[in-house]
PDB file of C-alpha atoms in Angstrom:
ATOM      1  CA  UNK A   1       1.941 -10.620 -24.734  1.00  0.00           C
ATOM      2  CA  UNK A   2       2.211  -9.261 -28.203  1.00  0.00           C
ATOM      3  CA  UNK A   3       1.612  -5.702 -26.670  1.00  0.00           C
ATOM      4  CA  UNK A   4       3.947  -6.192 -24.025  1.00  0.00           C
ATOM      5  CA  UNK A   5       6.626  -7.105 -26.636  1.00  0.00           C
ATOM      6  CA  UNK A   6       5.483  -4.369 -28.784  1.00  0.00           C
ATOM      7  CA  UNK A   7       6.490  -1.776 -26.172  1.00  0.00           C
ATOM      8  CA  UNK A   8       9.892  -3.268 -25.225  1.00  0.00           C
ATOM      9  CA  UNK A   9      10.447  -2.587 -29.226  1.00  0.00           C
ATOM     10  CA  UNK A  10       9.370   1.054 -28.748  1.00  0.00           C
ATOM     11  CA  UNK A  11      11.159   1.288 -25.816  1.00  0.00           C
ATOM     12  CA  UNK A  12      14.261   0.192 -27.651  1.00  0.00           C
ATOM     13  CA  UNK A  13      13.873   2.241 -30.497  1.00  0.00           C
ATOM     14  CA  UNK A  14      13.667   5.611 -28.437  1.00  0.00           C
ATOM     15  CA  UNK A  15      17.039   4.333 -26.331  1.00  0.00           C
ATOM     16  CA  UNK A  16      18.633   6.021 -29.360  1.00  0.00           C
ATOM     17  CA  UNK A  17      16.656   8.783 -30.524  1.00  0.00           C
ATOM     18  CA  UNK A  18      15.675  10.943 -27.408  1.00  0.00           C
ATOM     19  CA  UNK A  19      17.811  13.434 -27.169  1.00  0.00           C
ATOM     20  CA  UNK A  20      16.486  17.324 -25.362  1.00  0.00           C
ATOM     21  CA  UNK A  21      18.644  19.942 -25.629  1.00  0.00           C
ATOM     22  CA  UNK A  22      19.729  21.527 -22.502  1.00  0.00           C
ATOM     23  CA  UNK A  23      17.374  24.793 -23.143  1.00  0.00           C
ATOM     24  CA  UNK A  24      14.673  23.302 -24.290  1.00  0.00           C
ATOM     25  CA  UNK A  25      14.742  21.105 -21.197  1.00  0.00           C
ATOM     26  CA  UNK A  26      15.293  24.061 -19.100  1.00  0.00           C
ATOM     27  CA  UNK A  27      12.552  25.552 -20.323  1.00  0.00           C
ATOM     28  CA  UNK A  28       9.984  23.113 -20.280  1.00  0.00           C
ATOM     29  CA  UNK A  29      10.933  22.292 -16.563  1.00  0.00           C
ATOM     30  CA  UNK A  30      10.809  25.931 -15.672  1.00  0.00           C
ATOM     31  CA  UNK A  31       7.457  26.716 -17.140  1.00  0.00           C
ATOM     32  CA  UNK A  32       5.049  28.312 -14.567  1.00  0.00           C
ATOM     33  CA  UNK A  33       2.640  30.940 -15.709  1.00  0.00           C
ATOM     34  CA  UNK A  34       0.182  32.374 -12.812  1.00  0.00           C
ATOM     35  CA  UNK A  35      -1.962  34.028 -15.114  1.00  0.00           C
ATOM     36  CA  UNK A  36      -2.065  30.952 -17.616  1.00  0.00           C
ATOM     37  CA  UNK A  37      -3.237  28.746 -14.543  1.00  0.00           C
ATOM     38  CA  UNK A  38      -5.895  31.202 -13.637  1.00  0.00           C
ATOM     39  CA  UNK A  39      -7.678  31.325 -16.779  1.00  0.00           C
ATOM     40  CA  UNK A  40      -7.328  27.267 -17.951  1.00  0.00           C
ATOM     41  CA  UNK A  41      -9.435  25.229 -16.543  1.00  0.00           C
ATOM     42  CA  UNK A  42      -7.935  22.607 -13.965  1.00  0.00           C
ATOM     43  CA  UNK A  43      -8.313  19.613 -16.327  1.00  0.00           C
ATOM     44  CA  UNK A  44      -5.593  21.608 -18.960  1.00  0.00           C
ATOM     45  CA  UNK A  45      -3.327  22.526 -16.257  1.00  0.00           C
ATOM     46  CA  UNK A  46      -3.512  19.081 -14.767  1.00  0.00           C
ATOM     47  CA  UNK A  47      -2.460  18.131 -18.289  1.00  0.00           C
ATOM     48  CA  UNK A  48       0.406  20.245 -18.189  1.00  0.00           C
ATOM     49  CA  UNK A  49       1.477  19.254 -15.254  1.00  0.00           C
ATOM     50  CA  UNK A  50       1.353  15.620 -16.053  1.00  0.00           C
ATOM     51  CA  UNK A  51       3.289  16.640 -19.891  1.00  0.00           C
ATOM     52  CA  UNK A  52       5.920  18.264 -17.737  1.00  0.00           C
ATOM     53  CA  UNK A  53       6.182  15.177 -15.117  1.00  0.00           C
ATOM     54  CA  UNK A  54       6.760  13.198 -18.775  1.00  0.00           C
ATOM     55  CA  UNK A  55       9.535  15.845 -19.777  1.00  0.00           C
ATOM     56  CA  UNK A  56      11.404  15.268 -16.394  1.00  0.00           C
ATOM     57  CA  UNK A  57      11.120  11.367 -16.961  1.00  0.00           C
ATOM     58  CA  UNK A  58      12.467  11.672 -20.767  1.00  0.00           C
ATOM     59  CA  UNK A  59      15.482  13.782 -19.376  1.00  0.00           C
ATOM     60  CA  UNK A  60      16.493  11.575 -16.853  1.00  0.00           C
ATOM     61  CA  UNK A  61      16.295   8.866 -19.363  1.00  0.00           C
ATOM     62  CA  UNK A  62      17.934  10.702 -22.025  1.00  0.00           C
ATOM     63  CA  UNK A  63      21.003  11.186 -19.419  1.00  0.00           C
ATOM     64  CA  UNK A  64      21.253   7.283 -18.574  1.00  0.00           C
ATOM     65  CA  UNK A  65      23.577   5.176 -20.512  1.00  0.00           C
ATOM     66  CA  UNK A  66      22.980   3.269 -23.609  1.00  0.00           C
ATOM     67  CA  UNK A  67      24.111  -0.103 -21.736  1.00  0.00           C
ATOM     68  CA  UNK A  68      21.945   1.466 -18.200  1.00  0.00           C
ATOM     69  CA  UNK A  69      19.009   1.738 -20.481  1.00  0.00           C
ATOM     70  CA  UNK A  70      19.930  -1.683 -22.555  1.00  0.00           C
ATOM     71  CA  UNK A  71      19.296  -3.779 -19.298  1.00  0.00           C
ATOM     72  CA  UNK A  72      16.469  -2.029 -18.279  1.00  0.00           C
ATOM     73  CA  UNK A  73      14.813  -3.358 -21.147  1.00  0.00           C
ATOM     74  CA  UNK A  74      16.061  -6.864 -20.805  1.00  0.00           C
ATOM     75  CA  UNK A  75      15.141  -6.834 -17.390  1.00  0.00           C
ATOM     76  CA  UNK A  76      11.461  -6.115 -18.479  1.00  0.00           C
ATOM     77  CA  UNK A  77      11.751  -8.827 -21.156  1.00  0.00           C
ATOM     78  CA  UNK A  78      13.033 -10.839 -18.150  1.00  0.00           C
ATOM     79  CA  UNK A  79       9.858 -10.163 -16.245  1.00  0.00           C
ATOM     80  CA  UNK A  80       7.573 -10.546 -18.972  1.00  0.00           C
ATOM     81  CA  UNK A  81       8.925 -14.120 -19.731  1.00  0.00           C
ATOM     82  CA  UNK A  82       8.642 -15.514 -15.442  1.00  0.00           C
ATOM     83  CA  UNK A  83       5.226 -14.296 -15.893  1.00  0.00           C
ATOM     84  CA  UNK A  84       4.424 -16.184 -18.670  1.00  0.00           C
ATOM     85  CA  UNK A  85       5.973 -19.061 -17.111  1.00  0.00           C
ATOM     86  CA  UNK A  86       4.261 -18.861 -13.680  1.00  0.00           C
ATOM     87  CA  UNK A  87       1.290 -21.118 -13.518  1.00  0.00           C
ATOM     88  CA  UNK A  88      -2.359 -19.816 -13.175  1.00  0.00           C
ATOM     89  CA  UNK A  89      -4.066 -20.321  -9.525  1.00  0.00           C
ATOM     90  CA  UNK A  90      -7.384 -21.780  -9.962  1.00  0.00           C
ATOM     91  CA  UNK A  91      -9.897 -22.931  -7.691  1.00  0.00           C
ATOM     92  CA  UNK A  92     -12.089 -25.493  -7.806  1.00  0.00           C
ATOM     93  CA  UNK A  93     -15.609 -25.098  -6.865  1.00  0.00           C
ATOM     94  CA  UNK A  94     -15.028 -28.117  -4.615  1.00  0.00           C
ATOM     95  CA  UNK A  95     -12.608 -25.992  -2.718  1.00  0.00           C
ATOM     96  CA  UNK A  96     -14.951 -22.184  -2.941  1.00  0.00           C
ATOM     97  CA  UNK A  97     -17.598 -24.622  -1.212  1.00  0.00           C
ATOM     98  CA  UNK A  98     -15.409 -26.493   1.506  1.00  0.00           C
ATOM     99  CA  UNK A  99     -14.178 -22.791   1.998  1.00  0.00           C
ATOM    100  CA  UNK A 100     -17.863 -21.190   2.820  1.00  0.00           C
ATOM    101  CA  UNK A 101     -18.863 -24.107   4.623  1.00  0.00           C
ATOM    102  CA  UNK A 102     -15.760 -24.024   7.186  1.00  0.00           C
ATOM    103  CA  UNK A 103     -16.250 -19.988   6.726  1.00  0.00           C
ATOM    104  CA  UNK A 104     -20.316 -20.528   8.014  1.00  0.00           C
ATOM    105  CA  UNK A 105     -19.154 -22.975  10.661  1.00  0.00           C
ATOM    106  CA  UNK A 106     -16.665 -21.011  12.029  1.00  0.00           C
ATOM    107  CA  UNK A 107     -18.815 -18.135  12.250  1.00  0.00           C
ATOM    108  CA  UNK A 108     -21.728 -19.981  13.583  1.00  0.00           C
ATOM    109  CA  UNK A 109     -19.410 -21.013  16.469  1.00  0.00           C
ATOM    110  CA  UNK A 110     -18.364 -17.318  17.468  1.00  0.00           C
ATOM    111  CA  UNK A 111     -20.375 -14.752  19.909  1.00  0.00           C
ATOM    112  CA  UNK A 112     -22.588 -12.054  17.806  1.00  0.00           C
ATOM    113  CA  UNK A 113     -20.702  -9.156  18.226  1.00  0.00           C
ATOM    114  CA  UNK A 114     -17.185 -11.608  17.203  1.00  0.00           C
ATOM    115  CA  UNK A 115     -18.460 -12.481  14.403  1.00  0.00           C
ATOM    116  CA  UNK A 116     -20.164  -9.229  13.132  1.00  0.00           C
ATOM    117  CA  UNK A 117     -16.175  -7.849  13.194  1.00  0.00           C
ATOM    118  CA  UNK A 118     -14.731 -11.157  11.353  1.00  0.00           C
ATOM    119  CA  UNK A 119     -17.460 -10.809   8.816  1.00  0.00           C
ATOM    120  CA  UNK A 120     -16.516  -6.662   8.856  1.00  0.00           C
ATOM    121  CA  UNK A 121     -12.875  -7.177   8.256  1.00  0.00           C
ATOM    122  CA  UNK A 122     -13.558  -9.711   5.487  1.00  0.00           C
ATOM    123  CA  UNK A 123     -15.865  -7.377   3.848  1.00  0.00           C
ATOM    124  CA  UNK A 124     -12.353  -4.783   3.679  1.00  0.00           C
ATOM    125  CA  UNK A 125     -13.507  -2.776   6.801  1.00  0.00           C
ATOM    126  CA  UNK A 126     -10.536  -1.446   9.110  1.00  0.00           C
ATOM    127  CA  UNK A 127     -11.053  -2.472  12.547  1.00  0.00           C
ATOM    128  CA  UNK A 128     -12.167   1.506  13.101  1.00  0.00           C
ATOM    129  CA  UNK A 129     -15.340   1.275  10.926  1.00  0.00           C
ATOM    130  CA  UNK A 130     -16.206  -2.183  12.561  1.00  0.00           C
ATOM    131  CA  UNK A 131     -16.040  -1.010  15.876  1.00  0.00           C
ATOM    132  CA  UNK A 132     -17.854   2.230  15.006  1.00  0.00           C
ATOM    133  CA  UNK A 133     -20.417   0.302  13.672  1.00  0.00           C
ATOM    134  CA  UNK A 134     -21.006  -2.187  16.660  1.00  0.00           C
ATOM    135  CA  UNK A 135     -20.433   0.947  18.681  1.00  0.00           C
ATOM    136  CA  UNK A 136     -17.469   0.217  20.273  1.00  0.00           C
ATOM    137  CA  UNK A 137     -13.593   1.580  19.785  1.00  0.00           C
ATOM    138  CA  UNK A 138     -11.119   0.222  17.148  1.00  0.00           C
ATOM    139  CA  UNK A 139      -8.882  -1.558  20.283  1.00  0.00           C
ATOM    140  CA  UNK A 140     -12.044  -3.366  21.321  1.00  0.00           C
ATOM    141  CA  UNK A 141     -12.799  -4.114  18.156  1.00  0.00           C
ATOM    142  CA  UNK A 142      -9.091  -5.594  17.671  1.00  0.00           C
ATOM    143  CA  UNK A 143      -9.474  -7.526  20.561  1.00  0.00           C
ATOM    144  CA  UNK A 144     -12.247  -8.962  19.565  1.00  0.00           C
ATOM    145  CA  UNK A 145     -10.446  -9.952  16.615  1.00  0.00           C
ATOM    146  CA  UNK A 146      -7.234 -11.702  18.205  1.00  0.00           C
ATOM    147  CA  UNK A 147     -10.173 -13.672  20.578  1.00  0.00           C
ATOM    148  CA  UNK A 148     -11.947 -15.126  17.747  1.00  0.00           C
ATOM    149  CA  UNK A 149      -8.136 -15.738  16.303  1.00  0.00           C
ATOM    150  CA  UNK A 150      -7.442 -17.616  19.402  1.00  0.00           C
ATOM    151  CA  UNK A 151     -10.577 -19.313  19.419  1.00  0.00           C
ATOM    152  CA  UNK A 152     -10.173 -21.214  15.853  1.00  0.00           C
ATOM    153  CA  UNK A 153      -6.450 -21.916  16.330  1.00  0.00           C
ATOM    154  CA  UNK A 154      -7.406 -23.956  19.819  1.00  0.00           C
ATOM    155  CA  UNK A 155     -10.396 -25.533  17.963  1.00  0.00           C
ATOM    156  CA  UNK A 156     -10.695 -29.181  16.235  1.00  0.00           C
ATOM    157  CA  UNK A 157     -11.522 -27.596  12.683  1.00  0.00           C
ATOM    158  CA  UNK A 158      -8.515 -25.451  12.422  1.00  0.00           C
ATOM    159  CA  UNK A 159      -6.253 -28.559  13.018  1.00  0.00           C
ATOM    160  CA  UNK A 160      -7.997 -30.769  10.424  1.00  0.00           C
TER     161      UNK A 160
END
């Protein structure tokens, strides 16, 4: 939090002191040099590129308004005080076990193959890679999917 607040006060302080000349700005923009890029290696030109990214971001700031740029920064001190207020989610190991066990039930209850794509997509699979690796296509594998959806809406254990 202290950090967070910390920047906000940088952030204010350089409201008022960035200021790039028109030329200078220009020029930085305009900078391309073939024969520069050729002989740098890719890490300092990726560097340069990312210093002149910073340059464009500095001159668009420098052309907002003190008041535009003013409640900017409130709106971030805004932010940072909801999140501070918003409560932490915890779970209980109660509830990680009651989870699993409906999770192991449910699975139990599926075919093979229904449960090999549930278990895929949980893992952060797409339904492509879970098809391709039960050897069948990503719209049978979606199927597949929306049946075993079906199947624990319509069952007992869903409802409870």
């Amino acid at each position: 939090m202290a950090r967070a607040m910390s920047l906000v006060d940088q952030i204010r302080g350089q409201i008022n002191y960035v200021e790039i000349g028109t030329h200078a700005e220009e020029a930085l923009l305009n900078f391309e040099c073939p024969e520069f890029e050729k002989v740098a290696p890719s890490v300092v030109t990726n560097k340069m590129r990312s210093l002149k990214e910073r340059v464009q971001n500095l001159a668009a700031n420098s052309k907002r308004s003190y008041a535009g740029m003013v409640e900017l920064v409130l709106k971030v001190e805004e932010n940072i005080k909801n999140y501070e207020q918003e409560e932490e989610f915890e779970v209980s190991p109660e509830q990680i076990t009651e989870s699993r066990e409906f999770l192991n039930k449910f699975l139990g209850n599926l075919k093979p193959d229904a449960a090999d794509v549930v278990v895929g997509l949980l893992q952060g699979h797409t339904l492509a890679e879970v098809g391709e690796m039960k050897g069948f296509s990503r719209e049978r594998a979606r199927q597949i999917k929306e049946e075993a959806i079906d199947w624990l809406h319509g069952t007992r254990m869903y409802k409870e």
